[in-house]
Coordinates of C-alpha atoms (C1' of nucleotides) in Angstrom, one line a residue:
Chain S
M1 CA -4.0 -16.0 31.8
F2 CA -6.5 -18.2 29.9
D3 CA -9.4 -15.8 30.8
L4 CA -7.7 -13.2 28.7
V5 CA -8.3 -15.3 25.6
C6 CA -12.0 -14.3 25.7
S7 CA -11.6 -10.8 26.9
S8 CA -11.4 -8.7 23.8
S9 CA -14.4 -7.1 22.2
A10 CA -13.4 -4.4 19.9
S11 CA -12.6 -5.9 16.6
R12 CA -11.4 -4.1 13.5
T13 CA -14.2 -5.9 11.5
N14 CA -17.7 -6.7 11.8
L15 CA -16.8 -10.3 12.3
A16 CA -16.5 -11.6 15.9
P17 CA -13.3 -13.4 16.0
N18 CA -14.1 -14.9 19.2
D19 CA -17.2 -16.6 18.1
M20 CA -15.3 -17.6 15.0
L21 CA -12.5 -19.1 17.0
A22 CA -14.4 -20.6 19.8
S23 CA -14.2 -23.9 18.6
L24 CA -10.5 -23.7 18.3
E25 CA -9.7 -22.6 21.8
H26 CA -9.1 -26.2 22.7
Y27 CA -5.9 -26.1 20.6
A28 CA -4.9 -22.5 21.4
R29 CA -1.8 -21.6 23.4
T30 CA -1.5 -18.2 25.0
S31 CA 1.8 -16.5 25.7
L32 CA 3.4 -13.2 26.4
V33 CA 5.4 -11.5 23.8
K34 CA 7.7 -8.8 25.0
H35 CA 8.0 -5.3 23.4
D36 CA 9.9 -5.5 20.1
A37 CA 10.1 -9.3 20.1
A38 CA 8.9 -11.1 16.9
L39 CA 6.0 -13.4 16.7
F40 CA 7.5 -14.7 13.5
W41 CA 10.1 -13.6 10.9
E42 CA 9.8 -13.2 7.1
G43 CA 11.1 -16.5 5.8
D44 CA 9.9 -18.7 8.7
T45 CA 7.7 -21.8 8.1
V46 CA 4.0 -20.9 8.8
A47 CA 3.4 -23.0 11.9
G48 CA 0.1 -21.5 12.7
Y49 CA -2.0 -18.5 13.3
Y50 CA -1.9 -15.7 15.9
R51 CA -4.3 -13.5 17.5
V52 CA -3.7 -10.5 19.5
V53 CA -5.5 -10.9 22.9
H54 CA -4.1 -7.8 24.5
G55 CA -1.5 -5.5 23.1
A56 CA -0.3 -4.3 19.6
V57 CA 1.5 -5.8 16.7
R58 CA 2.9 -4.6 13.5
M59 CA 3.4 -6.6 10.4
C60 CA 6.3 -5.3 8.3
K61 CA 8.9 -6.0 5.6
L62 CA 12.5 -5.1 5.4
M63 CA 14.1 -4.3 2.1
P64 CA 17.9 -5.3 1.7
D65 CA 19.3 -1.8 2.4
G66 CA 17.1 -1.3 5.6
R67 CA 14.1 0.5 4.3
R68 CA 11.0 -0.7 6.1
Q69 CA 7.5 -0.8 5.3
V70 CA 4.7 -1.5 7.9
A71 CA 1.9 -3.3 6.2
D72 CA -0.7 -3.3 8.9
F73 CA -1.1 -2.9 12.7
F74 CA -3.0 -5.3 14.8
G75 CA -4.7 -4.6 18.1
D76 CA -6.9 -6.2 20.7
G77 CA -8.7 -9.1 19.3
D78 CA -7.5 -9.1 15.8
L79 CA -6.5 -12.2 14.1
I80 CA -3.3 -12.1 12.0
L81 CA -4.3 -13.4 8.8
V82 CA -1.5 -15.1 7.0
E83 CA -1.2 -16.6 3.6
F84 CA -1.6 -20.3 2.9
S85 CA 1.9 -20.4 1.5
E86 CA 4.6 -22.5 3.3
T87 CA 6.7 -19.4 4.6
H88 CA 5.9 -16.1 6.1
R89 CA 6.5 -13.2 3.7
F90 CA 6.3 -10.7 6.5
T91 CA 7.7 -10.2 10.0
A92 CA 5.3 -9.6 12.8
E93 CA 6.5 -8.0 16.0
A94 CA 4.9 -6.9 19.2
I95 CA 4.8 -3.1 19.6
V96 CA 4.3 -3.3 23.3
D97 CA 4.3 -6.3 25.7
S98 CA 1.5 -8.3 24.3
V99 CA -0.7 -11.4 25.1
I100 CA -0.7 -13.5 22.0
C101 CA -2.8 -16.6 21.2
F102 CA -1.5 -19.1 18.9
Y103 CA -3.4 -21.7 16.9
P104 CA -1.6 -24.6 15.2
R105 CA -2.0 -24.5 11.5
S106 CA -3.3 -28.1 11.4
A107 CA -6.3 -27.2 13.7
I108 CA -7.3 -24.2 11.5
D109 CA -6.8 -26.2 8.3
L110 CA -8.9 -29.0 9.5
L111 CA -11.7 -26.6 10.7
V112 CA -11.5 -24.7 7.4
Q113 CA -11.9 -27.9 5.5
S114 CA -14.8 -29.2 7.7
D115 CA -16.7 -26.3 8.6
A116 CA -18.2 -24.0 5.8
R117 CA -19.3 -21.5 8.1
F118 CA -15.9 -21.1 9.7
A119 CA -14.4 -20.8 6.2
R120 CA -16.9 -18.3 5.2
Q121 CA -16.1 -16.1 8.3
L122 CA -12.6 -16.4 7.5
L123 CA -13.1 -15.4 3.9
G124 CA -15.1 -12.4 4.9
L125 CA -12.2 -11.3 7.2
A126 CA -9.7 -11.8 4.3
C127 CA -11.9 -9.8 2.0
D128 CA -12.2 -6.9 4.6
R129 CA -8.5 -6.9 5.1
L130 CA -8.0 -6.9 1.3
M131 CA -10.2 -3.9 1.0
S132 CA -8.2 -2.0 3.8
A133 CA -5.1 -2.8 2.0
H134 CA -6.4 -1.5 -1.3
S135 CA -7.6 1.7 0.5
Q136 CA -4.0 1.9 2.1
M137 CA -2.7 2.1 -1.5
V138 CA -4.4 5.2 -2.2
V139 CA -2.8 6.7 0.9
L140 CA 0.6 5.6 -0.1
G141 CA 0.3 6.2 -3.8
R142 CA -1.6 9.4 -3.9
K143 CA -1.9 11.3 -0.7
T144 CA 0.2 14.2 0.7
A145 CA 2.0 13.9 4.1
E146 CA -0.8 15.8 5.8
E147 CA -3.5 13.7 4.1
R148 CA -1.8 10.5 5.2
L149 CA -1.6 11.5 8.9
A150 CA -5.3 12.7 8.7
T151 CA -6.2 9.5 7.2
F152 CA -4.2 7.6 9.7
L153 CA -5.7 9.4 12.8
S154 CA -9.3 9.6 11.7
G155 CA -9.3 5.9 10.7
H156 CA -7.9 5.1 14.1
A157 CA -10.5 7.3 15.7
R158 CA -13.3 5.6 13.8
R159 CA -11.9 2.0 14.7
H160 CA -11.4 2.8 18.3
P161 CA -14.1 5.2 19.5
K162 CA -13.4 6.6 22.9
P163 CA -15.7 8.7 25.0
N164 CA -13.4 11.6 25.4
R165 CA -11.9 11.1 22.0
L166 CA -8.5 10.3 23.6
M167 CA -7.0 7.5 21.9
S168 CA -3.8 5.7 22.4
L169 CA -1.1 5.3 19.7
P170 CA 1.1 2.4 21.1
M171 CA 3.4 2.5 18.2
S172 CA 6.4 4.9 17.8
R173 CA 6.8 7.7 15.3
I174 CA 9.0 5.6 13.3
D175 CA 6.3 2.8 13.1
I176 CA 3.8 5.5 11.9
A177 CA 6.4 6.8 9.4
D178 CA 7.0 3.2 8.0
Y179 CA 3.3 2.7 7.8
L180 CA 2.6 5.9 5.8
G181 CA 5.7 5.7 3.6
L182 CA 7.1 8.8 5.2
T183 CA 10.1 9.8 7.4
V184 CA 10.0 10.3 11.2
E185 CA 10.8 13.9 10.8
T186 CA 7.9 14.6 8.4
V187 CA 5.4 12.7 10.7
S188 CA 6.7 14.8 13.6
R189 CA 6.3 17.9 11.6
V190 CA 2.8 17.2 10.4
L191 CA 1.5 16.2 13.8
S192 CA 3.0 19.5 15.3
K193 CA 1.3 21.5 12.5
L194 CA -2.1 19.6 13.2
K195 CA -1.7 20.5 16.9
R196 CA -0.9 24.1 16.1
Q197 CA -4.0 24.2 14.0
G198 CA -6.1 22.9 16.8
V199 CA -7.2 19.7 15.0
I200 CA -5.6 17.5 17.6
E201 CA -4.1 17.5 20.9
L202 CA -1.1 15.5 22.0
P203 CA -1.3 15.2 25.8
D204 CA 1.7 12.6 25.8
I205 CA 3.7 10.9 23.3
H206 CA 1.5 7.8 22.9
S207 CA -1.9 9.6 23.2
V208 CA -4.0 11.7 20.7
R209 CA -7.2 13.6 21.3
V210 CA -9.1 14.4 18.1
V211 CA -10.5 17.8 18.6
D212 CA -12.0 18.4 15.2
C213 CA -12.9 15.1 13.7
D214 CA -14.8 16.4 10.8
Q215 CA -11.9 18.7 9.8
L216 CA -9.6 15.7 10.0
E217 CA -11.9 13.7 7.7
L218 CA -11.9 16.6 5.2
M219 CA -8.1 16.8 5.3
S220 CA -7.8 13.2 4.8
E221 CA -9.3 13.5 1.3
G222 CA -7.6 16.8 0.4
E223 CA -10.8 18.9 0.8
A224 CA -9.8 21.3 3.6
Chain L
M1 CA -19.1 -17.2 -26.8
F2 CA -19.9 -19.7 -24.1
D3 CA -16.8 -21.8 -24.9
L4 CA -14.6 -18.9 -24.1
V5 CA -15.7 -19.3 -20.4
C6 CA -13.3 -22.2 -20.0
S7 CA -10.6 -21.1 -22.3
S8 CA -8.2 -19.4 -19.9
S9 CA -5.3 -21.1 -18.2
A10 CA -2.7 -18.7 -17.0
S11 CA -3.9 -17.7 -13.5
R12 CA -2.0 -15.3 -11.3
T13 CA -2.2 -17.8 -8.4
N14 CA -1.6 -21.4 -8.0
L15 CA -5.3 -22.0 -7.6
A16 CA -7.3 -23.0 -10.8
P17 CA -10.3 -20.6 -11.0
N18 CA -11.8 -22.8 -13.5
D19 CA -11.9 -25.8 -11.3
M20 CA -13.1 -23.7 -8.6
L21 CA -15.8 -22.1 -10.6
A22 CA -16.8 -25.1 -12.5
S23 CA -19.8 -25.8 -10.4
L24 CA -21.0 -22.2 -11.0
E25 CA -20.8 -22.2 -14.8
H26 CA -24.5 -23.0 -14.8
Y27 CA -25.2 -19.6 -13.2
A28 CA -22.6 -17.7 -15.1
R29 CA -23.4 -15.0 -17.9
T30 CA -20.7 -14.1 -20.2
S31 CA -20.5 -10.7 -21.8
L32 CA -18.3 -8.4 -23.9
V33 CA -17.1 -5.2 -22.1
K34 CA -15.7 -2.4 -24.3
H35 CA -12.4 -0.6 -23.7
D36 CA -12.7 2.0 -20.9
A37 CA -16.3 0.7 -20.0
A38 CA -17.0 0.0 -16.3
L39 CA -17.9 -3.6 -14.9
F40 CA -19.1 -1.7 -11.7
W41 CA -18.7 1.6 -10.1
E42 CA -17.4 2.6 -6.6
G43 CA -20.8 2.8 -4.6
D44 CA -22.8 0.4 -6.7
T45 CA -24.5 -2.5 -4.9
V46 CA -22.5 -5.7 -5.1
A47 CA -24.7 -7.8 -7.5
G48 CA -22.2 -10.6 -8.0
Y49 CA -18.7 -11.5 -8.9
Y50 CA -16.8 -11.1 -12.0
R51 CA -14.0 -13.1 -13.9
V52 CA -11.8 -11.9 -16.7
V53 CA -12.2 -14.6 -19.5
H54 CA -10.1 -12.7 -21.9
G55 CA -8.9 -9.2 -21.8
A56 CA -7.6 -6.9 -19.0
V57 CA -9.4 -5.0 -16.1
R58 CA -8.1 -2.4 -13.8
M59 CA -9.7 -1.7 -10.2
C60 CA -9.2 1.8 -9.1
K61 CA -10.3 4.5 -6.8
L62 CA -10.8 8.2 -7.5
M63 CA -10.2 11.0 -5.0
P64 CA -12.6 14.0 -5.0
D65 CA -10.1 16.1 -6.8
G66 CA -9.4 13.6 -9.6
R67 CA -6.4 11.9 -8.2
R68 CA -6.4 8.2 -9.1
Q69 CA -5.1 5.0 -7.8
V70 CA -5.2 1.8 -9.4
A71 CA -5.2 -1.0 -6.8
D72 CA -4.9 -4.0 -9.1
F73 CA -4.8 -5.3 -12.6
F74 CA -6.7 -8.5 -13.8
G75 CA -5.8 -10.6 -16.7
D76 CA -7.1 -13.7 -18.4
G77 CA -8.7 -16.1 -16.0
D78 CA -8.5 -13.8 -12.9
L79 CA -11.4 -13.7 -10.5
I80 CA -12.1 -10.2 -9.3
L81 CA -12.5 -10.8 -5.6
V82 CA -14.8 -8.3 -4.0
E83 CA -15.7 -7.7 -0.5
F84 CA -18.6 -9.0 1.2
S85 CA -19.9 -5.6 1.9
E86 CA -23.0 -4.2 0.3
T87 CA -21.5 -1.7 -2.0
H88 CA -18.5 -1.8 -4.1
R89 CA -15.6 0.4 -2.8
F90 CA -13.7 0.5 -6.0
T91 CA -14.5 0.9 -9.7
A92 CA -13.5 -1.9 -12.2
E93 CA -12.9 -0.8 -15.8
A94 CA -11.9 -2.8 -18.9
I95 CA -8.6 -1.8 -20.3
V96 CA -9.3 -3.4 -23.5
D97 CA -12.3 -5.0 -25.1
S98 CA -12.6 -7.9 -22.7
V99 CA -14.9 -11.0 -22.2
I100 CA -16.2 -11.0 -18.7
C101 CA -18.0 -13.7 -16.9
F102 CA -20.5 -12.8 -14.2
Y103 CA -21.6 -14.9 -11.4
P104 CA -24.6 -13.7 -9.3
R105 CA -24.0 -13.2 -5.7
S106 CA -26.5 -15.5 -4.5
A107 CA -25.1 -18.4 -6.3
I108 CA -21.6 -17.8 -4.9
D109 CA -22.8 -17.1 -1.4
L110 CA -24.8 -20.4 -1.5
L111 CA -21.8 -22.4 -2.8
V112 CA -19.6 -20.8 -0.1
Q113 CA -21.9 -21.7 2.7
S114 CA -22.4 -25.3 1.4
D115 CA -19.2 -26.3 0.1
A116 CA -16.2 -26.0 2.5
R117 CA -13.8 -26.9 -0.3
F118 CA -14.9 -24.1 -2.4
A119 CA -14.9 -21.7 0.4
R120 CA -11.3 -22.9 1.2
Q121 CA -10.2 -22.1 -2.4
L122 CA -11.7 -18.6 -2.4
L123 CA -10.0 -18.1 0.9
G124 CA -6.7 -19.2 -0.4
L125 CA -7.1 -16.7 -3.3
A126 CA -8.1 -14.0 -1.0
C127 CA -5.0 -14.6 1.1
D128 CA -2.7 -14.5 -2.0
R129 CA -4.2 -11.3 -3.0
L130 CA -3.9 -9.8 0.4
M131 CA -0.2 -10.8 0.3
S132 CA 0.2 -9.2 -3.1
A133 CA -1.5 -6.0 -1.8
H134 CA 0.9 -5.9 1.1
S135 CA 3.9 -6.2 -1.2
Q136 CA 2.6 -3.4 -3.3
M137 CA 2.5 -1.3 -0.1
V138 CA 6.4 -1.7 -0.1
V139 CA 6.5 -0.5 -3.7
L140 CA 4.3 2.5 -2.9
G141 CA 5.7 3.5 0.4
R142 CA 9.4 2.9 0.0
K143 CA 10.7 2.4 -3.4
T144 CA 12.2 4.9 -5.9
A145 CA 10.5 5.5 -9.4
E146 CA 13.2 3.2 -11.0
E147 CA 12.6 0.5 -8.4
R148 CA 8.9 0.7 -8.8
L149 CA 9.0 0.1 -12.7
A150 CA 11.6 -2.5 -12.3
T151 CA 9.4 -4.3 -9.7
F152 CA 6.3 -4.0 -11.9
L153 CA 8.0 -5.2 -15.1
S154 CA 9.7 -8.2 -13.4
G155 CA 6.7 -9.1 -11.6
H156 CA 4.7 -9.0 -14.8
A157 CA 7.4 -11.1 -16.4
R158 CA 7.2 -13.7 -13.7
R159 CA 3.5 -14.0 -13.9
H160 CA 3.2 -14.0 -17.7
P161 CA 6.4 -16.0 -18.8
K162 CA 6.7 -15.6 -22.6
P163 CA 9.1 -17.7 -24.8
N164 CA 10.8 -14.8 -26.3
R165 CA 10.4 -12.6 -23.2
L166 CA 8.1 -10.4 -25.2
M167 CA 5.1 -9.5 -23.1
S168 CA 2.2 -7.3 -23.7
L169 CA 1.3 -4.4 -21.4
P170 CA -2.4 -3.7 -22.4
M171 CA -2.7 -0.7 -19.9
S172 CA -1.8 2.9 -20.8
R173 CA 1.1 4.7 -19.3
I174 CA -1.4 6.6 -17.2
D175 CA -2.7 3.3 -15.7
I176 CA 0.9 2.3 -14.9
A177 CA 1.6 5.6 -13.4
D178 CA -1.6 5.5 -11.2
Y179 CA -0.8 1.8 -10.2
L180 CA 2.8 2.9 -9.1
G181 CA 2.0 6.1 -7.5
L182 CA 3.9 8.2 -10.1
T183 CA 3.0 10.6 -12.9
V184 CA 2.9 9.6 -16.5
E185 CA 6.0 11.8 -17.2
T186 CA 8.0 9.8 -14.7
V187 CA 6.9 6.5 -15.9
S188 CA 7.8 7.5 -19.5
R189 CA 11.3 8.8 -18.4
V190 CA 12.1 5.7 -16.4
L191 CA 11.1 3.5 -19.3
S192 CA 13.2 5.4 -21.5
K193 CA 16.2 5.2 -19.2
L194 CA 15.7 1.3 -18.8
K195 CA 15.7 1.2 -22.6
R196 CA 18.7 3.3 -22.9
Q197 CA 20.5 1.0 -20.4
G198 CA 19.6 -2.1 -22.5
V199 CA 17.6 -3.7 -19.7
I200 CA 14.3 -3.7 -21.7
E201 CA 13.3 -3.1 -25.2
L202 CA 10.1 -1.3 -26.3
P203 CA 9.0 -2.8 -29.7
D204 CA 5.7 -0.9 -29.7
I205 CA 3.7 1.1 -27.1
H206 CA 2.1 -2.0 -25.6
S207 CA 5.0 -4.5 -25.5
V208 CA 8.1 -4.9 -23.5
R209 CA 10.9 -7.3 -24.0
V210 CA 12.8 -7.9 -20.9
V211 CA 16.4 -8.2 -22.1
D212 CA 18.2 -8.6 -18.7
C213 CA 15.9 -10.2 -16.1
D214 CA 18.3 -10.5 -13.4
Q215 CA 19.3 -6.9 -13.6
L216 CA 15.7 -5.9 -13.5
E217 CA 15.3 -8.1 -10.3
L218 CA 18.3 -6.4 -8.7
M219 CA 16.9 -3.0 -9.6
S220 CA 13.6 -3.7 -8.0
E221 CA 15.3 -4.2 -4.6
G222 CA 17.6 -1.2 -4.9
E223 CA 20.7 -3.5 -5.4
A224 CA 21.9 -2.6 -8.7
Chain W
dC1 C1' -4.3 15.6 -44.9
dG2 C1' -5.4 17.5 -40.3
dA3 C1' -7.2 16.8 -35.7
dC4 C1' -6.8 14.3 -31.8
dC5 C1' -5.1 11.7 -28.2
dG6 C1' -1.4 9.4 -25.8
dT7 C1' 3.5 9.4 -25.2
dT8 C1' 7.9 11.5 -24.8
dT9 C1' 11.3 15.1 -23.7
dG10 C1' 12.7 19.4 -21.3
dA11 C1' 13.1 23.1 -17.6
dG12 C1' 11.6 25.0 -13.3
dA13 C1' 9.0 24.4 -9.0
dT14 C1' 7.8 21.7 -4.8
dC15 C1' 7.2 18.6 -1.3
dC16 C1' 9.6 15.6 1.2
dT17 C1' 14.0 13.8 2.5
dT18 C1' 18.5 14.2 4.4
dC19 C1' 21.5 15.8 7.5
dA20 C1' 22.4 18.2 11.9
dA21 C1' 21.2 20.2 16.2
dT22 C1' 18.4 20.5 20.1
dA23 C1' 14.8 18.9 23.4
dC24 C1' 12.6 15.6 26.2
dC25 C1' 12.1 11.6 29.1
dA26 C1' 13.1 7.3 31.7
dG27 C1' 16.5 4.8 33.8
dT28 C1' 21.0 4.4 36.2
dG29 C1' 24.4 5.3 39.3
dG30 C1' 27.2 8.4 42.0
Chain P
dC1 C1' 18.8 14.4 44.8
dC2 C1' 21.0 15.2 40.6
dA3 C1' 24.2 14.3 36.8
dC4 C1' 24.7 11.2 33.2
dT5 C1' 23.3 8.5 29.5
dG6 C1' 20.6 6.4 25.7
dG7 C1' 16.8 6.5 23.1
dT8 C1' 13.0 8.9 20.9
dA9 C1' 11.0 13.2 19.3
dT10 C1' 11.1 17.7 17.6
dT11 C1' 12.7 21.6 14.9
dG12 C1' 15.8 23.9 11.4
dA13 C1' 18.3 24.4 6.9
dA14 C1' 19.7 22.5 2.6
dG15 C1' 19.3 19.1 -1.0
dG16 C1' 17.1 16.0 -4.3
dA17 C1' 13.6 13.1 -6.5
dT18 C1' 9.6 13.7 -8.4
dC19 C1' 5.8 16.7 -10.0
dT20 C1' 4.1 20.5 -12.6
dC21 C1' 3.9 22.9 -16.8
dA22 C1' 4.9 23.2 -21.4
dA23 C1' 6.2 21.8 -26.0
dA24 C1' 7.3 18.4 -29.5
dC25 C1' 6.5 13.9 -31.4
dG26 C1' 3.9 9.9 -33.3
dG27 C1' 0.4 7.1 -34.4
dT28 C1' -4.9 6.7 -35.6
dC29 C1' -9.0 7.8 -37.5
dG30 C1' -12.2 10.5 -39.8

DNA sequence: CGACCGTTTGAGATCCTTCAATACCAGTGG
DNA sequence: CCACTGGTATTGAAGGATCTCAAACGGTCG
């Protein structure tokens, strides 16, 4: 399984987590996390940091009455950047069976303290994530259901460019709904509408083919 | 005016920006930014970093049709952490006449590269902000108008504890609306309702007294 | 004073949610 | 092989929270 640790390539950011974490591989422990199992729960003590070697992870928060918000999705190669606080403020769960690499907190902290270049790279990663988070606020605060789905799909297409424009959506409709601040029904309705309009195709439940990428981009900003 | 640079104390985070930036004061330039004037615009080249010495700043994004989302507010002492990208992805504007300190990018970059401790502190700041951003996603994606206002007010009260619970809201109702993903009218209506219920008082347009803090906290999670 | 701008309040419209029914698919056991 | 079952997804109809449009209010500044 260890060879999987260095197998990923497509990162969400321009940074290379593999380079960045190369000096940590000595301390890393890789494990398999089953579908819907948690990497950690909100309230848990921060024991270390996780990287998705292969699979998919959602980071979410639950309100007392059960309402849920998915703050972010992580795919192959992504480092789950957590706060420097004592306890986790969010729950991380595997969307599908995933290979997860764990780095003890002490190792990361030591490296951050001693290696300015490493700290710089982590900082860059954190700033990129912060920017993405702020962009997502525009989605949640100001966009219509159709614009939200268009933003989600075109963003996904941009991050995971595929030869035939067929990309996989490992997460369920509920996950998408909770990520976009909508209900499952609305997500389903809008996807059906986009399909009817010929903007996308839905070969199977976890696949989307973006037929008209430009149109999708326009829709994502309400310019269609 | 230079003495103002070191005057602030109440930070949003547990880090001390003043300590952190002490070694940068040599390169810093302080200036006055008028009410509603921009520190920088979306699309501008990132020339450096800004810190609010005294005053208040909003960071926001505009959609093509004029819809606006305020991603964050910055108060006395806050460092406006920007991405390491070439251009600004958001616009920063002064909410009131503000004293703003500017640090050239080269100086910060150099320090980040050379001083692991400094980089570590910036990283901590970035992670804190990231966490706040994720929390705001819950607000924007899943909370009702009443819960949003309650969250905003109790969060503000927690960050700016005042002896008589009288805190200032320098931003306009529109700013609050654009921060919470609501309309001005809804913000106004909910504030009136909270006032009627005796949870808050509104001595003047830019002041709020939190009468029942516990109730507000409960309301912010939909447990009232 | 009077114009202006931001805020508050009211009434009707709308988009999304809620509730409900149906469809679909994989797995299981007869 | 097929019926059964549980879970997820889709589709429909009705309701509701928030938005939109509109008017009144209130403070500020010339």
